[in-house]
Amino acid sequence: MSEKPGRPLTIAIDGPAASGKGTLARQIAAAYGLRHLDTGLTYRAVAKALIDAGAALEDVAAAERAAAVVDLGSLDRAVLSNHVIGEAASRIAVMPGVRRALVEAQRRFAQSGEGAVLDGRDIGTVVLRDAAVKLYVTASPQARAARRHAEIAAAGGSETLADVLADIERRDARDMGRADSPLKPAPDAHLLDTSELDIQAAFRAACGLIEQASSDRERM
């Protein structure tokens, strides 16, 4: 893909939990030589800071303080991928003050001038409204629950598939129903349903959408 001089390539990837957007984002960033930020990890980092401090997840002031000092260079995926932290992150992500602080940090990351791939739940609609390419990656709740259940089982967890599905449905309701930056496709996002796709097929489909979007952008 080629971008016009002075226009670094920015790719916004949104979608619900376990849709495959994170894996796709990492593969796309590697393929196109771009920096990558999983914005969900920033919310998980805030949640972990509250848990480590023994603060209540409902403590808005503590959450806002933690969000103001999140270091994007030290987000440890292995630690932050813990299921408990993920559930806690979904709860603090509804706080407007937390979202404002993290969105500012995410924009600074994307606006470094080097181009970037950001994935999350409000990238195309809020964080990077002018992204060169926007993808909305989704899958059925059942497909997403099966994927998440397999990940948990591989890590030694004991949650049942029914429990994982219920958790995903609760997170979807919170993410899509919150008043501030609800999860939804941007009007100009390209929809990619991965329900029936393995990761390589999804990656090929995503690259095709990116190339098409780039061609359309260059003709503008």
Short mmCIF file of C-alpha atoms in Angstrom, two decimals:
data_model
loop_
_atom_site.label_atom_id
_atom_site.label_comp_id
_atom_site.label_asym_id
_atom_site.label_seq_id
_atom_site.Cartn_x
_atom_site.Cartn_y
_atom_site.Cartn_z
CA MET A 1 0.00 0.00 0.00
CA SER A 2 1.20 3.49 -0.72
CA GLU A 3 0.12 6.66 0.99
CA LYS A 4 0.60 10.19 -0.27
CA PRO A 5 3.68 12.02 1.08
CA GLY A 6 3.01 13.60 4.46
CA ARG A 7 0.07 11.33 5.17
CA PRO A 8 1.20 8.55 7.52
CA LEU A 9 -0.98 5.46 7.32
CA THR A 10 -3.31 5.08 10.29
CA ILE A 11 -5.61 2.08 10.60
CA ALA A 12 -8.47 1.96 13.11
CA ILE A 13 -9.79 -1.48 14.04
CA ASP A 14 -12.86 -1.78 16.25
CA GLY A 15 -15.02 -4.66 17.39
CA PRO A 16 -16.39 -6.56 20.37
CA ALA A 17 -14.49 -8.90 22.68
CA ALA A 18 -12.99 -12.04 21.10
CA SER A 19 -13.86 -10.97 17.56
CA GLY A 20 -10.23 -11.45 16.50
CA LYS A 21 -9.46 -7.76 16.11
CA GLY A 22 -6.37 -7.84 18.34
CA THR A 23 -4.69 -10.70 16.49
CA LEU A 24 -5.57 -9.08 13.17
CA ALA A 25 -4.23 -5.72 14.32
CA ARG A 26 -0.87 -7.22 15.30
CA GLN A 27 -0.57 -9.09 12.00
CA ILE A 28 -1.54 -6.02 9.99
CA ALA A 29 0.93 -3.81 11.85
CA ALA A 30 3.72 -6.31 11.17
CA ALA A 31 2.76 -6.66 7.49
CA TYR A 32 2.68 -2.92 6.87
CA GLY A 33 5.58 -1.96 9.13
CA LEU A 34 3.46 0.13 11.48
CA ARG A 35 3.44 0.68 15.23
CA HIS A 36 0.60 -1.06 17.07
CA LEU A 37 -1.42 -0.19 20.14
CA ASP A 38 -4.05 -2.43 21.69
CA THR A 39 -6.07 0.29 23.39
CA GLY A 40 -7.90 -2.29 25.46
CA LEU A 41 -4.66 -2.86 27.34
CA THR A 42 -4.70 0.77 28.48
CA TYR A 43 -8.03 0.21 30.24
CA ARG A 44 -6.75 -3.09 31.62
CA ALA A 45 -3.70 -1.26 32.99
CA VAL A 46 -5.96 1.16 34.85
CA ALA A 47 -8.04 -1.71 36.22
CA LYS A 48 -4.91 -3.56 37.37
CA ALA A 49 -3.64 -0.41 39.09
CA LEU A 50 -6.89 -0.20 41.07
CA ILE A 51 -6.81 -3.89 41.94
CA ASP A 52 -3.17 -3.70 43.03
CA ALA A 53 -3.92 -0.65 45.19
CA GLY A 54 -6.91 -2.34 46.79
CA ALA A 55 -9.18 0.42 45.50
CA ALA A 56 -12.81 -0.18 44.62
CA LEU A 57 -13.52 -0.43 40.91
CA GLU A 58 -16.27 2.15 41.50
CA ASP A 59 -13.72 4.70 42.79
CA VAL A 60 -13.87 7.18 39.92
CA ALA A 61 -11.22 9.52 41.32
CA ALA A 62 -8.71 6.68 41.78
CA ALA A 63 -9.44 5.38 38.29
CA GLU A 64 -8.91 8.84 36.76
CA ARG A 65 -5.60 9.24 38.60
CA ALA A 66 -4.43 5.86 37.32
CA ALA A 67 -5.51 6.70 33.77
CA ALA A 68 -3.54 9.96 33.82
CA VAL A 69 -0.24 8.14 34.36
CA VAL A 70 -0.59 5.00 32.19
CA ASP A 71 2.69 4.26 30.41
CA LEU A 72 1.93 3.02 26.89
CA GLY A 73 5.47 1.72 26.60
CA SER A 74 5.14 -0.75 29.47
CA LEU A 75 1.85 -2.53 28.76
CA ASP A 76 2.49 -6.21 29.49
CA ARG A 77 0.01 -8.25 27.45
CA ALA A 78 0.81 -11.48 29.31
CA VAL A 79 -0.11 -9.92 32.65
CA LEU A 80 -2.99 -7.74 31.48
CA SER A 81 -4.73 -10.54 29.56
CA ASN A 82 -5.92 -12.05 32.86
CA HIS A 83 -9.67 -12.70 32.73
CA VAL A 84 -10.35 -10.94 36.05
CA ILE A 85 -8.51 -7.83 34.85
CA GLY A 86 -10.51 -7.88 31.62
CA GLU A 87 -13.80 -7.98 33.48
CA ALA A 88 -12.64 -5.13 35.74
CA ALA A 89 -11.51 -3.09 32.72
CA SER A 90 -14.96 -3.34 31.17
CA ARG A 91 -16.38 -1.80 34.32
CA ILE A 92 -14.02 1.18 34.55
CA ALA A 93 -14.20 1.81 30.79
CA VAL A 94 -17.64 3.41 31.24
CA MET A 95 -16.11 6.30 33.25
CA PRO A 96 -15.93 9.46 31.08
CA GLY A 97 -12.88 10.86 32.88
CA VAL A 98 -10.93 7.64 32.37
CA ARG A 99 -11.89 7.55 28.70
CA ARG A 100 -10.82 11.17 28.14
CA ALA A 101 -7.38 10.61 29.66
CA LEU A 102 -6.75 7.40 27.75
CA VAL A 103 -8.08 8.75 24.43
CA GLU A 104 -5.61 11.63 24.68
CA ALA A 105 -2.75 9.19 25.25
CA GLN A 106 -3.91 6.97 22.39
CA ARG A 107 -4.09 9.93 20.00
CA ARG A 108 -0.56 10.99 20.92
CA PHE A 109 0.61 7.49 20.07
CA ALA A 110 -1.13 7.56 16.69
CA GLN A 111 0.02 11.07 15.82
CA SER A 112 3.74 10.39 16.12
CA GLY A 113 4.12 10.81 12.36
CA GLU A 114 5.16 7.19 11.80
CA GLY A 115 1.74 5.69 11.11
CA ALA A 116 0.01 3.24 13.40
CA VAL A 117 -2.58 0.52 13.85
CA LEU A 118 -4.89 0.98 16.84
CA ASP A 119 -7.49 -1.54 17.88
CA GLY A 120 -10.25 -1.15 20.43
CA ARG A 121 -13.91 -0.23 20.66
CA ASP A 122 -14.04 3.48 19.79
CA ILE A 123 -11.05 4.00 17.51
CA GLY A 124 -12.86 4.83 14.27
CA THR A 125 -15.69 6.71 16.01
CA VAL A 126 -13.75 8.72 18.60
CA VAL A 127 -9.98 8.26 18.83
CA LEU A 128 -9.08 8.43 15.13
CA ARG A 129 -12.06 9.79 13.24
CA ASP A 130 -9.77 10.68 10.32
CA ALA A 131 -7.99 7.31 10.13
CA ALA A 132 -6.98 6.34 6.59
CA VAL A 133 -8.66 2.94 6.97
CA LYS A 134 -11.35 1.80 9.39
CA LEU A 135 -12.29 -1.82 9.98
CA TYR A 136 -15.09 -3.13 12.20
CA VAL A 137 -14.31 -6.75 13.06
CA THR A 138 -17.15 -8.79 14.49
CA ALA A 139 -18.41 -12.36 14.96
CA SER A 140 -21.43 -14.02 16.52
CA PRO A 141 -21.48 -14.16 20.34
CA GLN A 142 -21.35 -17.97 20.14
CA ALA A 143 -18.23 -17.96 17.94
CA ARG A 144 -16.54 -15.42 20.17
CA ALA A 145 -17.39 -17.36 23.31
CA ALA A 146 -15.96 -20.55 21.82
CA ARG A 147 -12.70 -18.77 21.01
CA ARG A 148 -12.41 -17.19 24.43
CA HIS A 149 -13.29 -20.47 26.15
CA ALA A 150 -10.54 -22.25 24.23
CA GLU A 151 -8.03 -19.57 25.28
CA ILE A 152 -9.05 -19.84 28.93
CA ALA A 153 -8.89 -23.65 28.86
CA ALA A 154 -5.44 -23.55 27.24
CA ALA A 155 -4.28 -21.30 30.07
CA GLY A 156 -5.59 -23.75 32.67
CA GLY A 157 -8.84 -21.96 33.46
CA SER A 158 -12.02 -23.81 34.43
CA GLU A 159 -14.81 -21.49 33.26
CA THR A 160 -17.60 -23.22 31.39
CA LEU A 161 -18.57 -22.24 27.86
CA ALA A 162 -21.95 -21.05 29.18
CA ASP A 163 -20.21 -18.77 31.70
CA VAL A 164 -17.91 -17.34 29.03
CA LEU A 165 -20.85 -16.67 26.71
CA ALA A 166 -22.74 -14.93 29.51
CA ASP A 167 -19.66 -12.81 30.25
CA ILE A 168 -19.30 -11.81 26.60
CA GLU A 169 -22.98 -10.87 26.40
CA ARG A 170 -22.64 -8.74 29.56
CA ARG A 171 -19.56 -7.00 28.14
CA ASP A 172 -21.30 -6.39 24.83
CA ALA A 173 -24.24 -4.82 26.65
CA ARG A 174 -21.93 -2.53 28.65
CA ASP A 175 -19.77 -1.60 25.66
CA MET A 176 -22.66 -0.97 23.27
CA GLY A 177 -24.97 0.63 25.82
CA ARG A 178 -22.66 3.09 27.56
CA ALA A 179 -23.47 6.77 27.07
CA ASP A 180 -19.85 7.79 26.41
CA SER A 181 -18.26 6.37 23.20
CA PRO A 182 -20.45 3.28 22.77
CA LEU A 183 -19.14 0.43 20.65
CA LYS A 184 -20.52 0.74 17.13
CA PRO A 185 -19.15 0.75 13.58
CA ALA A 186 -18.02 4.13 12.24
CA PRO A 187 -20.17 5.18 9.27
CA ASP A 188 -17.17 4.75 6.95
CA ALA A 189 -15.87 1.50 8.48
CA HIS A 190 -15.50 -1.70 6.47
CA LEU A 191 -17.31 -4.61 8.15
CA LEU A 192 -15.43 -7.89 8.54
CA ASP A 193 -17.38 -10.82 10.05
CA THR A 194 -14.95 -13.50 11.23
CA SER A 195 -17.55 -15.98 12.52
CA GLU A 196 -16.66 -18.54 9.85
CA LEU A 197 -13.04 -17.46 9.19
CA ASP A 198 -9.80 -18.73 10.67
CA ILE A 199 -7.16 -16.12 11.43
CA GLN A 200 -5.33 -16.44 8.12
CA ALA A 201 -8.53 -16.10 6.09
CA ALA A 202 -9.52 -13.11 8.22
CA PHE A 203 -6.07 -11.55 7.69
CA ARG A 204 -6.32 -11.93 3.91
CA ALA A 205 -9.78 -10.41 3.95
CA ALA A 206 -8.60 -7.50 6.10
CA CYS A 207 -5.65 -6.80 3.81
CA GLY A 208 -8.00 -6.77 0.85
CA LEU A 209 -10.19 -4.18 2.55
CA ILE A 210 -7.15 -2.09 3.46
CA GLU A 211 -5.84 -2.14 -0.09
CA GLN A 212 -9.24 -1.17 -1.47
CA ALA A 213 -9.63 1.63 1.05
CA SER A 214 -6.15 2.91 0.19
CA SER A 215 -6.94 2.92 -3.52
CA ASP A 216 -10.16 4.81 -2.90
CA ARG A 217 -8.31 7.30 -0.68
CA GLU A 218 -5.63 7.96 -3.32
CA ARG A 219 -8.30 8.72 -5.93
CA MET A 220 -9.89 11.36 -3.72
#
